[in-house]
Each structure stands twice: as structure tokens, then as C-alpha cells.
Coordinates of C-alpha atoms and ligand atoms in Angstrom, one line a residue:
X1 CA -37.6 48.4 -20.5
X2 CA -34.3 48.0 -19.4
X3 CA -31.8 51.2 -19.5
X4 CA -27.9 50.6 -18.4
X5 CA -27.1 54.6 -17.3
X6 CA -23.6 54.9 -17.5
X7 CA -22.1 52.1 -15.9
X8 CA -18.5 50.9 -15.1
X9 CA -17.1 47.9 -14.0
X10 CA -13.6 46.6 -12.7
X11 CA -12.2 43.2 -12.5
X12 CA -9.1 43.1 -10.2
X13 CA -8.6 46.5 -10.1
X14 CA -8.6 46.5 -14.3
X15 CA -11.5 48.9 -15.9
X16 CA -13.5 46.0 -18.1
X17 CA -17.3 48.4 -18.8
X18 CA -16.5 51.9 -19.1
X19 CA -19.6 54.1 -19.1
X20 CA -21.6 51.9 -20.9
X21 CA -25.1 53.8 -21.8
X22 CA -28.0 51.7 -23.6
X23 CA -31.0 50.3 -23.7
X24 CA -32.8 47.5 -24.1
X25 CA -36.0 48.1 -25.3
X26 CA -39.1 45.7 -25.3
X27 CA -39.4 43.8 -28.0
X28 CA -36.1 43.3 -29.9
X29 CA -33.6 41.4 -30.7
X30 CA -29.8 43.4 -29.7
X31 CA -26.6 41.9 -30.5
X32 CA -23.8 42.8 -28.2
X33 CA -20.3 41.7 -30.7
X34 CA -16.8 42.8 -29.7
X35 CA -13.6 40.9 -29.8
X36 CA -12.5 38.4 -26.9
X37 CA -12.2 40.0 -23.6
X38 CA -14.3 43.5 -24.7
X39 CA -16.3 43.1 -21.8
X40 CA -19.9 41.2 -23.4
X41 CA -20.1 38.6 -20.5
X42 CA -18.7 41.8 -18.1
X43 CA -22.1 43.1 -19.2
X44 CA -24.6 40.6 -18.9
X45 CA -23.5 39.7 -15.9
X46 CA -24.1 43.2 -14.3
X47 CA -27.3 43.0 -15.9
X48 CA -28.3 40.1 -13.8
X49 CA -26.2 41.8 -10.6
X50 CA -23.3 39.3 -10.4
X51 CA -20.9 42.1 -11.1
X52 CA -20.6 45.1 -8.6
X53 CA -20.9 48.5 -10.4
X54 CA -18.7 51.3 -9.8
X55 CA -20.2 53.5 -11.3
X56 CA -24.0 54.2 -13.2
X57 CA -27.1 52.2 -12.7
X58 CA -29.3 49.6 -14.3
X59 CA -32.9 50.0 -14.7
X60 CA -36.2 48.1 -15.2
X61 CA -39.7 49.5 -15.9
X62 CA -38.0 52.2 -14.4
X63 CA -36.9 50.5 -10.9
X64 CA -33.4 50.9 -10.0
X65 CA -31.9 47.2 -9.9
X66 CA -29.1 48.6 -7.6
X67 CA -30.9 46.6 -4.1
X68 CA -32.0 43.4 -6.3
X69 CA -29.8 40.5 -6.1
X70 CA -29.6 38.1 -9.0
X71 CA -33.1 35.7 -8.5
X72 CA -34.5 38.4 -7.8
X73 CA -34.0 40.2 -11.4
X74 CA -34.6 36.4 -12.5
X75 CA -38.2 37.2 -10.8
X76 CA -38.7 40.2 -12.9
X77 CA -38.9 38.2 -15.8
X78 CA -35.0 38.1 -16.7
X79 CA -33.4 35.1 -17.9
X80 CA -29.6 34.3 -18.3
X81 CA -27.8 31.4 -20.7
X82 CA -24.1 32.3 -19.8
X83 CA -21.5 31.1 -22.0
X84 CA -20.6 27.8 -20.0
X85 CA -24.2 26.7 -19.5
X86 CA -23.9 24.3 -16.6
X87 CA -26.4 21.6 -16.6
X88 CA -26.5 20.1 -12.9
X89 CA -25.3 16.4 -14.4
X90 CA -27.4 14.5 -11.4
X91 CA -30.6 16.2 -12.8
X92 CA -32.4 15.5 -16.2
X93 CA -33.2 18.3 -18.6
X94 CA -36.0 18.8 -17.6
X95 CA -35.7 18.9 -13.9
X96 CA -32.7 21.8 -14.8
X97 CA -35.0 23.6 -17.2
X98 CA -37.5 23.2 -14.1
X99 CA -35.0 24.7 -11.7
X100 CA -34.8 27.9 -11.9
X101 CA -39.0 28.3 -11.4
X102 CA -38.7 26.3 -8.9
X103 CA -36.2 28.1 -6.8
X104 CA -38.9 31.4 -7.3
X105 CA -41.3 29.3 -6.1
X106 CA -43.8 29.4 -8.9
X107 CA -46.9 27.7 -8.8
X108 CA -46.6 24.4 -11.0
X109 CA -48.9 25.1 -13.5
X110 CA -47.1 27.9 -14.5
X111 CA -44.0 26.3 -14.7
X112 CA -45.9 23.3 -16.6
X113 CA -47.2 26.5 -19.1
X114 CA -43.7 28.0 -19.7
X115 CA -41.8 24.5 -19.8
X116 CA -44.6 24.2 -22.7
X117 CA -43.8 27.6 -24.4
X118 CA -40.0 26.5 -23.8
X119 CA -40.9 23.1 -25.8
X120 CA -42.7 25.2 -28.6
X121 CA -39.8 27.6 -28.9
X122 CA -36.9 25.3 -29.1
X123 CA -38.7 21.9 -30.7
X124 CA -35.5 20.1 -29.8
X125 CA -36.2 20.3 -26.5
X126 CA -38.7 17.6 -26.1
X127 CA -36.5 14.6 -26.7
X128 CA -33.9 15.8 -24.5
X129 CA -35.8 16.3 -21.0
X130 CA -35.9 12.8 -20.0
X131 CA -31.9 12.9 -20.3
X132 CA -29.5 13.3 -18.0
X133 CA -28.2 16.8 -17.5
X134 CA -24.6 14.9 -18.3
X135 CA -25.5 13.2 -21.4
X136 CA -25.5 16.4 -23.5
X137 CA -23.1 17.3 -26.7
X138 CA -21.9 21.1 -26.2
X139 CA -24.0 21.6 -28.9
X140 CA -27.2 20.4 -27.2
X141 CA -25.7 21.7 -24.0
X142 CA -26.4 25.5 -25.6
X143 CA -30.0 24.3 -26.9
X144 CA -31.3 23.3 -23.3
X145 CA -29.3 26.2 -21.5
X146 CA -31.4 28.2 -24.0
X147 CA -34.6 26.4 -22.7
X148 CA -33.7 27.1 -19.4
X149 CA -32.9 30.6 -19.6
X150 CA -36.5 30.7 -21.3
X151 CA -38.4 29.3 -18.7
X152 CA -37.2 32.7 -16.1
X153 CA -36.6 35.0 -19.0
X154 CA -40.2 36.0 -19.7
X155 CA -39.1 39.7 -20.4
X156 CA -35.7 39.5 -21.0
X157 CA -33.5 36.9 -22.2
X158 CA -30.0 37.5 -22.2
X159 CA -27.6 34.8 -23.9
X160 CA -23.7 34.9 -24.0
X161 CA -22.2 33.6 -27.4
X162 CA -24.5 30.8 -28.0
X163 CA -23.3 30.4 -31.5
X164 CA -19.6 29.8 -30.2
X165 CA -18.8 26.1 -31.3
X166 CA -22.2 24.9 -32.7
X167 CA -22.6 23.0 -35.5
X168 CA -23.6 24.8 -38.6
X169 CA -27.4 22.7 -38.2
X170 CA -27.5 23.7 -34.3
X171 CA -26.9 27.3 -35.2
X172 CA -29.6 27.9 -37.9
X173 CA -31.7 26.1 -35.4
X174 CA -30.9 28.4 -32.9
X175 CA -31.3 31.3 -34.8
X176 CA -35.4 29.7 -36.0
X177 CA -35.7 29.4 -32.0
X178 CA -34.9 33.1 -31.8
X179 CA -37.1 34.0 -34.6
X180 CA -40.3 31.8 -33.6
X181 CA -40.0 33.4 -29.2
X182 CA -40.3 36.6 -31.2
X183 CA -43.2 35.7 -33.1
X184 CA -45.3 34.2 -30.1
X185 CA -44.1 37.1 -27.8
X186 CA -43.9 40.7 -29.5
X187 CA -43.1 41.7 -26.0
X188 CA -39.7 40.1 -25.5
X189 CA -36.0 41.5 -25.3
X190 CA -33.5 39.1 -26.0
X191 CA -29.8 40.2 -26.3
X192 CA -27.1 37.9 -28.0
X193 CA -23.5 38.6 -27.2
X194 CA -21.3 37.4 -29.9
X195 CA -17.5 37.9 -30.9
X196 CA -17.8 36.9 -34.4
X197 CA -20.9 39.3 -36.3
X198 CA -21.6 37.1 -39.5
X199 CA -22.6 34.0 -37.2
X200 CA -25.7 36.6 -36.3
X201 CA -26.5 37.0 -40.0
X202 CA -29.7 38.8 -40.2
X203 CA -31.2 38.4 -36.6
X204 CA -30.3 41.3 -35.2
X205 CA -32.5 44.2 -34.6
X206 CA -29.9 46.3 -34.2
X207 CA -26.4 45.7 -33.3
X208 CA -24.1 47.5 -30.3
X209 CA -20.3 46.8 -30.4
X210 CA -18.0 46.8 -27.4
X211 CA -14.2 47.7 -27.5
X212 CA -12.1 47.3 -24.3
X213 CA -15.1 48.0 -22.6
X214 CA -16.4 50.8 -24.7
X215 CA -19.4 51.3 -26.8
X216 CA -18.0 52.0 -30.2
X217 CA -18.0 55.5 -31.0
X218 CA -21.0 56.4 -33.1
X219 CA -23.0 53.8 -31.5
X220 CA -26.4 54.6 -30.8
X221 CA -27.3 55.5 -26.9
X222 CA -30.6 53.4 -27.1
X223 CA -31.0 51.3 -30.2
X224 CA -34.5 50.4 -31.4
Ligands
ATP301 N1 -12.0 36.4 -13.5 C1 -11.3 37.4 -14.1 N2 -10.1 37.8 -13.6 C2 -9.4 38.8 -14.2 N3 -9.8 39.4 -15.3 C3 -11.0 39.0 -15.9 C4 -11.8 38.0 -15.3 N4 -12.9 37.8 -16.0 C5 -12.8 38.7 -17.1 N5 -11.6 39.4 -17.0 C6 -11.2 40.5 -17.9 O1 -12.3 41.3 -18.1 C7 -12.3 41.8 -19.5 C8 -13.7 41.5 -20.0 O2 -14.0 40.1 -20.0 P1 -15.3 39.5 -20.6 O3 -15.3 38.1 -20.2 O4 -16.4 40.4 -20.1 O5 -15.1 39.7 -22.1 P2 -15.9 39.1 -23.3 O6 -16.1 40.2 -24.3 O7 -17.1 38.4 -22.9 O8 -14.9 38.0 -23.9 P3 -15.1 36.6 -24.6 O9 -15.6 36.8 -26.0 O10 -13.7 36.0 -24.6 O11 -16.0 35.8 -23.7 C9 -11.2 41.0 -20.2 O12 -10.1 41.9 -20.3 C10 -10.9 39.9 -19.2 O13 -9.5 39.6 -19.4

């Protein structure tokens, strides 16, 4: 579904992705683990094209992303929870779970059927969308960005160390949220970036681990 052909990336002149080549195929679960500073956020965020490429290409269903800017591969059906989550604080949950439809300009009952999906996925979520985008724990924080990145994410889902800093509780619920979008949707990607492996336990599919930028040698070229 989605095929990363040997890209590169540089931050301030610094060479953070270093012909990276992967895939991520329909229907799994990928963990993306390498220490701090590897280059996992470097990575998701060329994914959803808020990092030039200097080299390689991204593709989806086979169409180069090179031309589509960020809500655009949000209207393909990829979602994003990056690692600092920002919930607009003058919005309630719901309204920022809401948002990103909104801005694509869906037709209401559709996001009324995937804010639904969203509540069945991540139970937690219902109690929480009357609340103020500011009233969230960290913890909770993670859960609703996870909801939001849901409601776009109908393809793809692409989360950035969720597990960082949640409560032993949060986490296992995190992980059944995983578990239960995979059982409703056979269809679905989603890739989970994480620095420490054993938080992941067994929800990987199949696992791909970055070093300075690098895909670890021996690592497979598309993992399934
Ligand atoms: N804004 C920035 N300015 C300069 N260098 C940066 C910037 N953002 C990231 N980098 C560098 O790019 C490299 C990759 O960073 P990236 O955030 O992708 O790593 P990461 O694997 O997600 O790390 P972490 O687990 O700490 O989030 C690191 O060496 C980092 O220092």
C-alpha cells in the first residue's frame, strides 16, 4: 500500500533518514523502535510530507506522494498522532477529533460514522468529548490524539511513541484499541514508533529498527 523507495532526509544540513526502503503493507501492524534521535518521527513525518526528501520517493496505491502536501495524504486515508498531540485547548474533544474531517470537508454523516467507529475503537473516548481540549492528563492526551488520528487515518494510521509516559492501565488500553481497529478493519496499516521494544510486547506484526537513520542491517526491505 504504501512503499518508502530509498529515501533520505536532512535536518540542518545533518543526514537524519538514510536510504530508508520499506513498506507498509495493508493490513498490519509495523513497529518502527530505535533509540532517541534515530530518525522515527524523521520518518513519519515524511510520510505525511512535512519533511522535504532529498532523495527517494514515497508511494501510495502506487501514486507518487512527491506533489501531495500534508491534508492531502490525510485525504487518502492517512492519519497522524505525533508524539506531542496538540489538542486545540479552546475546542472540546470532540470538536478536535471532528477537525481534521472537517477541514477535508467531509460530509457530516460520515464524520458522525467514523467519530462512531473512533468511539468503538477507543471506548474511552466517549466520556472525554464533551471536555475541554485543556482538561486532559498526558495520558488521556495520547488516547484522544489516538481518536483523532482515527477519524483521517482510514488506511493508514501512523502514531509516534504513544506508549512514552502512559500509565501502565492507559498502555494495555492502548494496546486493546490497537488490537480491536484491526479486528473491525482487516484493511488497516497502522505503524507504531517506539524507542523502548518491550512496551510493544506482542503487537507487532513485524518490527523495523532504525539506527542513526538507518534500517538495521538484516532488516527486511518490505516486512509482512
Ligand atoms: N528541529 C531540529 N533541529 C535539529 N535537529 C533535529 C531537529 N529535529 C530532529 N533533529 C535531529 O534529527 C535526528 C532524528 O530525530 P527524530 O526526532 O526523527 O528521532 P526519533 O527517533 O524520533 O527520536 P525520539 O525517540 O527522541 O523522538 C536526531 O539526530 C535529531 O537530533
Amino acid at each position: 500500500m504504501l512503499k518508502i523507495n530509498r529515501i533520505s532526509a536532512r535536518i540542518a544540513g545533518i543526514t537524519v533518514l538514510r536510504k530508508i526502503d520499506t513498506e507498509f503493507p495493508a493490513g498490519s501492524l509495523l513497529a518502527v523502535v530505535g533509540r532517541n534521535g534515530a530518525g522515527k518521527t524523521t520518518l513519519l513525518r515524511a510520510v505525511m510530507g512535512l519533511m522535504p526528501l532529498q532523495e527517494g520517493s514515497i508511494s501510495f496505491d502506487g501514486r507518487d506522494l512527491a506533489s501531495v502536501p500534508a491534508h492531502g495524504r490525510a485525504a487518502l486515508g492517512i492519519g497522524y498522532a505525533p508524539e506531542d498531540r496538540v489538542m486545540f485547548p479552546t475546542f472540546t474533544v470532540e470538536e478536535n477529533l471532528r477537525l481534521p474531517c472537517d477541514v477535508l470537508k467531509l460530509p457530516r454523516a460520515e464524520i458522525d460514522r467514523r467519530l462512531e467507529k473512533a468511539v468503538a475503537v477507543v471506548p474511552q473516548l466517549k466520556d472525554m468529548l464533551p471536555r475541554s481540549g485543556a482538561a486532559l492528563s498526558g495520558g488521556q492526551g495520547k488516547i484522544a490524539a489516538l481518536g483523532r488520528a482515527l477519524m483521517a487515518g482510514t488506511r493508514l494510521v501512523l502514531l509516534d511513541e504513544p506508549f512514552q509516559g502512559l500509565a501502565p492501565v492507559l498502555a494495555s488500553q492502548y494496546g486493546e484499541s490497537l488490537r480491536r481497529l484491526r479486528e473491525m478493519d482487516s484493511e488497516v496499516c497502522v505503524v507504531v514508533t517506539e524507542s523502548n521494544r518491550s512496551l510493544l510486547r506482542d503487537l507487532p506484526d513485524a518490527t523495523l529498527t532504525l539506527e542513526r537513520g538507518e534500517l538495521a542491517v538484516g532488516e527486511p526491505a518490505a516486512a509482512h
